[in-house]
Every structure is written in C-alpha cells, then in structure tokens.
Amino acid sequence: MLRQLRPALEPVKDVQQEQVMHLPPIVSAIIPCVDEETAIGRVVTAVLAQNVNEVVVVDGSSRDRTAERAQAAGARVIVEPRRGYGRAVKAGIAAVRDDADIILFLDGDGSDPPEFIPDLLSPIVAGQAAFVLGSRVRGAREPGSLSLQQVVAAHVARVLLRLVYGASFTDMSPFRAIRRDELGRLGMKEETYGWNLEMLMRVAAARLPALEVAVGQRRRIGGVSKVSGNPVAGVKAAWSISTTFVRLARELRTTRRQ
C-alpha cells in the first residue's frame, strides 16, 4: 500500500519544496526614535507600502505621541527606556519576528527616502550582497538635509574605512539592510552613537559581500535632530564615533591575528 502511494506523494512534496524555495523573504524594519510624533506615522505608512512585512518602532521614552501615532500607522511599538542609539537598535532586533530573513534600518524623522527600500533589499534577495548601505552623500540631497558636521563625519569615516579595511563606503547612514543571520554573526556591541560605524567596520572586517546604493537625503519632516541639531550631542556623537573606531580597530586586528 505504501509503495503504491509513494509515487503519487513525491511530486506533491517536490512542488511544496519548490514553493517554499521561491517564497519572498520576510523583511522586518526597525525604526528607533524619540519625540518624532510629526513624522513617524507617515514614515511607518511609507515603509509598509514597500512590501515590508513588519515595522518595529523603538520608542526611547518619548514625551509626545510618537508611540501612539506609530501604532496607529501599523507599527509594533516597544519602549527602550535607556537612552542610546545602539541600545534602541538592539531592542528592535530582539523584538522582530522569529522568521525574519532581512532586517532593514532607518530613521523615524522622514529624512530617509522609503522609495529606495527595494533598491536596498533586491541585491540581498538576489544573493548579490549580504549587506547594503544607503548613502546619503550620494544621490539627490535636499538643501539643509545634512549638516556640515554630518558631511565631514561621513568623509572622515570613508577615509578611515578605506585606509584600514579597503572598504568603499561613503557614509555612516542609518538607512541600511542586512541578512539577519549575518547580523547575528557580526557580534555587535556598541550601545550609543557608534553603532552604525561599528556595523560598517565589522562588515568590512568579515569580508561580507556588501553594496552601496545612492539614496540621497531629505529634510526631516519635523522636530530637531538629536545630534546635528544639538551642538552638545554632536560633540558627544563625534567622540563616541572616534573612540569606537579606535577601540574596534584594535579589537578586530587582535581577533584576526588569533
């Protein structure tokens, strides 16, 4: 009886396996933000319109209606009471759905153009890259969208990454996508402003297949930047980024020697 059924069942099994292999990847977007009630609803709506499966907004204890508006737009909201960009991102990573294949990162102020999300995802889906960075300093930039200190920081990071790792990243933009399994293997540690730079350094050091897409930058929809709009925060961010590069460069060099 079983021998008679097996030929009939095997083609069904093959079809099912083929269907599974061709299922589109699950994409989870993580948006860390604080006091972005003006922009966050529109950002969440725009991201979901790009066939992203879920949006996780990490609210850093906002004093406005950021969480309420994000949830109303379709996001899942979690609260990370501890300040620090890296802490917020880590909380978001821990909260994404278990079957997520690709994790997308962007800001919640409306400055990252969501129409470029397919350009970040498609090389990963096609197997051409494990990591894709959206460069703000390449592509169309609205006047006033990037401060001078952001442009300078991008230039310094570009020079350092090329000198130390031979990497060709032109920016430290938060707008990026990465395969979830590769992200888990990077061993990310930074909990503050240096998180974005740390990822670029670890991606470069691990020789992951990486691409960069010119996405440009828009002016934020509302509010004030937590870094570029605040001189004190800007100094703190610059210090954190500088110390992160020196510390991590030493750590990665030691690891490669072992």
Short mmCIF file of C-alpha atoms in Angstrom, two decimals:
data_model
loop_
_atom_site.label_atom_id
_atom_site.label_comp_id
_atom_site.label_asym_id
_atom_site.label_seq_id
_atom_site.Cartn_x
_atom_site.Cartn_y
_atom_site.Cartn_z
CA MET A 1 0.00 0.00 0.00
CA LEU A 2 2.76 2.43 0.97
CA ARG A 3 4.73 1.61 -2.19
CA GLN A 4 1.72 2.45 -4.28
CA LEU A 5 1.17 5.81 -2.55
CA ARG A 6 4.78 6.97 -2.64
CA PRO A 7 4.99 7.82 -6.37
CA ALA A 8 1.84 9.90 -6.02
CA LEU A 9 3.10 11.75 -2.94
CA GLU A 10 6.61 12.57 -4.11
CA PRO A 11 5.61 15.05 -6.85
CA VAL A 12 3.44 16.86 -4.31
CA LYS A 13 6.39 17.07 -1.95
CA ASP A 14 8.63 18.40 -4.72
CA VAL A 15 6.09 21.09 -5.59
CA GLN A 16 5.79 22.11 -1.95
CA GLN A 17 9.58 22.36 -1.60
CA GLU A 18 9.81 24.44 -4.78
CA GLN A 19 7.12 26.77 -3.48
CA VAL A 20 8.96 27.21 -0.18
CA MET A 21 12.21 27.97 -2.02
CA HIS A 22 10.51 30.72 -4.02
CA LEU A 23 8.67 32.37 -1.14
CA PRO A 24 9.66 36.04 -0.79
CA PRO A 25 11.91 36.77 2.19
CA ILE A 26 10.43 38.19 5.36
CA VAL A 27 11.59 41.77 5.92
CA SER A 28 11.42 43.49 9.29
CA ALA A 29 12.12 47.22 9.58
CA ILE A 30 13.47 48.75 12.78
CA ILE A 31 12.97 52.46 13.44
CA PRO A 32 14.48 53.86 16.66
CA CYS A 33 13.10 57.28 17.55
CA VAL A 34 12.47 59.81 20.29
CA ASP A 35 9.86 62.59 20.07
CA GLU A 36 9.05 62.16 16.37
CA GLU A 37 5.26 62.44 16.50
CA THR A 38 5.18 64.76 13.47
CA ALA A 39 6.91 62.29 11.16
CA ILE A 40 6.60 58.76 12.48
CA GLY A 41 3.10 58.00 11.21
CA ARG A 42 3.97 58.94 7.64
CA VAL A 43 7.27 57.08 7.85
CA VAL A 44 5.63 53.85 9.03
CA THR A 45 2.93 54.07 6.35
CA ALA A 46 5.54 54.69 3.62
CA VAL A 47 7.71 51.76 4.76
CA LEU A 48 4.80 49.32 4.89
CA ALA A 49 3.82 50.43 1.38
CA GLN A 50 7.15 48.98 0.15
CA ASN A 51 6.03 45.41 0.95
CA VAL A 52 7.92 45.32 4.24
CA ASN A 53 6.35 42.65 6.45
CA GLU A 54 6.56 44.47 9.74
CA VAL A 55 7.76 47.73 11.26
CA VAL A 56 9.12 47.76 14.79
CA VAL A 57 9.32 51.26 16.25
CA VAL A 58 11.60 51.50 19.27
CA ASP A 59 10.44 54.46 21.30
CA GLY A 60 13.08 55.93 23.58
CA SER A 61 10.58 57.13 26.18
CA SER A 62 9.19 59.95 24.04
CA ARG A 63 7.39 62.79 25.77
CA ASP A 64 5.00 63.26 22.86
CA ARG A 65 2.62 60.98 20.93
CA THR A 66 5.28 59.15 18.94
CA ALA A 67 4.27 55.71 20.19
CA GLU A 68 0.56 56.36 19.68
CA ARG A 69 0.96 57.58 16.11
CA ALA A 70 3.38 54.81 15.16
CA GLN A 71 0.97 52.17 16.40
CA ALA A 72 -1.97 53.80 14.63
CA ALA A 73 0.00 53.65 11.37
CA GLY A 74 0.55 49.91 11.72
CA ALA A 75 3.84 49.59 13.59
CA ARG A 76 4.55 47.39 16.57
CA VAL A 77 5.91 49.67 19.29
CA ILE A 78 8.31 48.72 22.03
CA VAL A 79 9.80 51.07 24.61
CA GLU A 80 13.50 51.18 25.43
CA PRO A 81 13.82 53.47 28.47
CA ARG A 82 17.62 53.51 28.38
CA ARG A 83 19.00 56.19 26.10
CA GLY A 84 21.49 55.27 23.40
CA TYR A 85 21.06 54.58 19.69
CA GLY A 86 22.74 51.19 19.88
CA ARG A 87 20.55 50.12 22.80
CA ALA A 88 17.42 51.07 20.87
CA VAL A 89 18.54 49.15 17.79
CA LYS A 90 19.41 46.08 19.85
CA ALA A 91 15.98 46.19 21.46
CA GLY A 92 14.44 46.32 18.00
CA ILE A 93 16.49 43.39 16.74
CA ALA A 94 15.40 41.32 19.74
CA ALA A 95 11.77 42.16 19.03
CA VAL A 96 11.49 41.34 15.32
CA ARG A 97 9.53 38.27 14.29
CA ASP A 98 11.33 34.95 14.55
CA ASP A 99 11.09 34.17 10.84
CA ALA A 100 12.57 37.48 9.61
CA ASP A 101 15.18 36.96 6.88
CA ILE A 102 16.28 40.56 6.28
CA ILE A 103 16.41 43.45 8.73
CA LEU A 104 16.04 46.99 7.45
CA PHE A 105 17.08 50.04 9.47
CA LEU A 106 16.07 53.66 9.00
CA ASP A 107 15.35 56.83 10.94
CA GLY A 108 11.91 57.96 12.01
CA ASP A 109 12.19 61.62 11.05
CA GLY A 110 11.32 61.22 7.37
CA SER A 111 14.82 62.01 6.08
CA ASP A 112 15.43 58.53 4.62
CA PRO A 113 13.52 58.16 1.31
CA PRO A 114 11.44 54.96 1.61
CA GLU A 115 11.07 54.57 -2.15
CA PHE A 116 14.68 53.32 -2.15
CA ILE A 117 13.84 50.40 0.13
CA PRO A 118 13.51 47.98 -2.84
CA ASP A 119 16.97 49.10 -4.03
CA LEU A 120 18.42 48.14 -0.65
CA LEU A 121 16.60 44.82 -0.48
CA SER A 122 16.86 43.49 -4.03
CA PRO A 123 20.64 42.78 -4.03
CA ILE A 124 20.20 40.75 -0.83
CA VAL A 125 17.20 38.88 -2.20
CA ALA A 126 19.15 38.13 -5.40
CA GLY A 127 22.12 36.81 -3.42
CA GLN A 128 24.42 39.57 -4.68
CA ALA A 129 25.09 41.00 -1.21
CA ALA A 130 24.57 40.28 2.46
CA PHE A 131 24.63 43.97 3.40
CA VAL A 132 23.51 47.09 1.54
CA LEU A 133 24.10 50.66 2.69
CA GLY A 134 22.06 53.63 1.54
CA SER A 135 24.46 56.55 1.12
CA ARG A 136 23.10 60.00 1.95
CA VAL A 137 26.06 61.84 0.46
CA ARG A 138 25.42 60.26 -2.93
CA GLY A 139 22.24 60.95 -4.83
CA ALA A 140 19.86 63.91 -4.60
CA ARG A 141 20.05 65.86 -1.35
CA GLU A 142 17.51 68.48 -0.37
CA PRO A 143 19.09 71.75 0.80
CA GLY A 144 19.66 71.66 4.53
CA SER A 145 19.05 67.91 4.81
CA LEU A 146 22.59 67.18 6.03
CA SER A 147 24.54 69.38 8.39
CA LEU A 148 28.18 70.24 7.75
CA GLN A 149 29.26 68.03 10.64
CA GLN A 150 27.39 65.07 9.15
CA VAL A 151 29.10 65.53 5.78
CA VAL A 152 32.51 65.88 7.45
CA ALA A 153 31.88 62.80 9.61
CA ALA A 154 30.94 60.81 6.51
CA HIS A 155 34.14 61.91 4.78
CA VAL A 156 36.33 61.03 7.76
CA ALA A 157 34.68 57.62 8.13
CA ARG A 158 35.13 56.98 4.40
CA VAL A 159 38.84 57.72 4.59
CA LEU A 160 39.40 55.61 7.71
CA LEU A 161 37.43 52.64 6.41
CA ARG A 162 39.32 52.70 3.13
CA LEU A 163 42.72 53.02 4.80
CA VAL A 164 42.18 50.29 7.37
CA TYR A 165 39.91 47.84 5.54
CA GLY A 166 39.93 48.85 1.90
CA ALA A 167 36.17 49.34 2.14
CA SER A 168 34.47 51.81 -0.17
CA PHE A 169 31.57 53.00 2.00
CA THR A 170 30.95 56.72 1.60
CA ASP A 171 28.66 57.33 4.57
CA MET A 172 27.58 56.14 8.02
CA SER A 173 23.91 56.39 7.09
CA PRO A 174 21.42 54.58 9.33
CA PHE A 175 19.48 53.58 6.19
CA ARG A 176 20.69 50.03 5.55
CA ALA A 177 19.66 46.39 5.21
CA ILE A 178 21.36 43.15 6.17
CA ARG A 179 20.64 39.45 6.24
CA ARG A 180 19.55 38.52 9.72
CA ASP A 181 21.83 35.50 10.00
CA GLU A 182 24.87 37.58 9.07
CA LEU A 183 23.90 40.30 11.51
CA GLY A 184 23.81 37.74 14.29
CA ARG A 185 27.34 36.65 13.44
CA LEU A 186 28.80 40.17 13.47
CA GLY A 187 28.90 40.37 17.27
CA MET A 188 27.65 43.95 17.57
CA LYS A 189 28.42 45.56 20.94
CA GLU A 190 28.20 49.36 20.69
CA GLU A 191 25.27 50.85 22.62
CA THR A 192 25.41 54.52 21.64
CA TYR A 193 26.11 56.66 18.56
CA GLY A 194 28.92 54.43 17.33
CA TRP A 195 26.61 51.54 16.40
CA ASN A 196 26.32 52.45 12.71
CA LEU A 197 30.07 52.78 12.32
CA GLU A 198 30.67 49.54 14.21
CA MET A 199 28.47 47.65 11.76
CA LEU A 200 30.41 49.02 8.78
CA MET A 201 33.71 48.06 10.38
CA ARG A 202 32.55 44.56 11.25
CA VAL A 203 31.03 44.03 7.81
CA ALA A 204 34.31 45.14 6.21
CA ALA A 205 36.47 43.09 8.56
CA ALA A 206 34.34 39.98 7.97
CA ARG A 207 34.61 40.48 4.19
CA LEU A 208 30.85 40.22 3.80
CA PRO A 209 29.53 40.81 0.28
CA ALA A 210 28.41 44.43 0.50
CA LEU A 211 27.00 47.07 -1.82
CA GLU A 212 26.18 50.75 -1.53
CA VAL A 213 23.17 52.48 -3.08
CA ALA A 214 22.90 56.23 -3.64
CA VAL A 215 19.73 57.33 -1.86
CA GLY A 216 20.34 61.00 -1.10
CA GLN A 217 18.61 62.69 1.81
CA ARG A 218 15.51 64.70 2.58
CA ARG A 219 14.92 67.35 5.18
CA ARG A 220 13.38 65.91 8.31
CA ILE A 221 9.60 66.28 8.41
CA GLY A 222 9.57 67.92 11.81
CA GLY A 223 11.37 68.33 15.10
CA VAL A 224 15.07 68.77 15.73
CA SER A 225 17.85 66.26 15.13
CA LYS A 226 19.12 64.68 18.34
CA VAL A 227 22.68 65.04 17.03
CA SER A 228 23.09 67.59 14.25
CA GLY A 229 20.53 69.93 15.83
CA ASN A 230 22.24 69.84 19.20
CA PRO A 231 25.89 71.02 19.45
CA VAL A 232 26.50 69.20 22.75
CA ALA A 233 25.01 65.94 21.41
CA GLY A 234 27.03 66.45 18.24
CA VAL A 235 30.28 66.61 20.21
CA LYS A 236 29.27 63.52 22.19
CA ALA A 237 28.43 61.67 18.98
CA ALA A 238 31.75 62.64 17.40
CA TRP A 239 33.64 61.45 20.47
CA SER A 240 31.71 58.19 20.58
CA ILE A 241 32.31 57.53 16.88
CA SER A 242 36.04 58.32 17.16
CA THR A 243 36.58 56.13 20.21
CA THR A 244 34.52 53.36 18.65
CA PHE A 245 36.73 53.30 15.56
CA VAL A 246 39.99 53.19 17.54
CA ARG A 247 38.76 50.60 20.03
CA LEU A 248 37.14 48.36 17.46
CA ALA A 249 40.04 48.58 15.01
CA ARG A 250 42.33 47.27 17.74
CA GLU A 251 39.86 44.56 18.72
CA LEU A 252 39.32 43.34 15.17
CA ARG A 253 43.06 43.37 14.44
CA THR A 254 43.71 41.26 17.54
CA THR A 255 40.94 38.83 16.60
CA ARG A 256 42.32 38.34 13.08
CA ARG A 257 45.79 37.53 14.50
CA GLN A 258 44.44 34.78 16.75
#
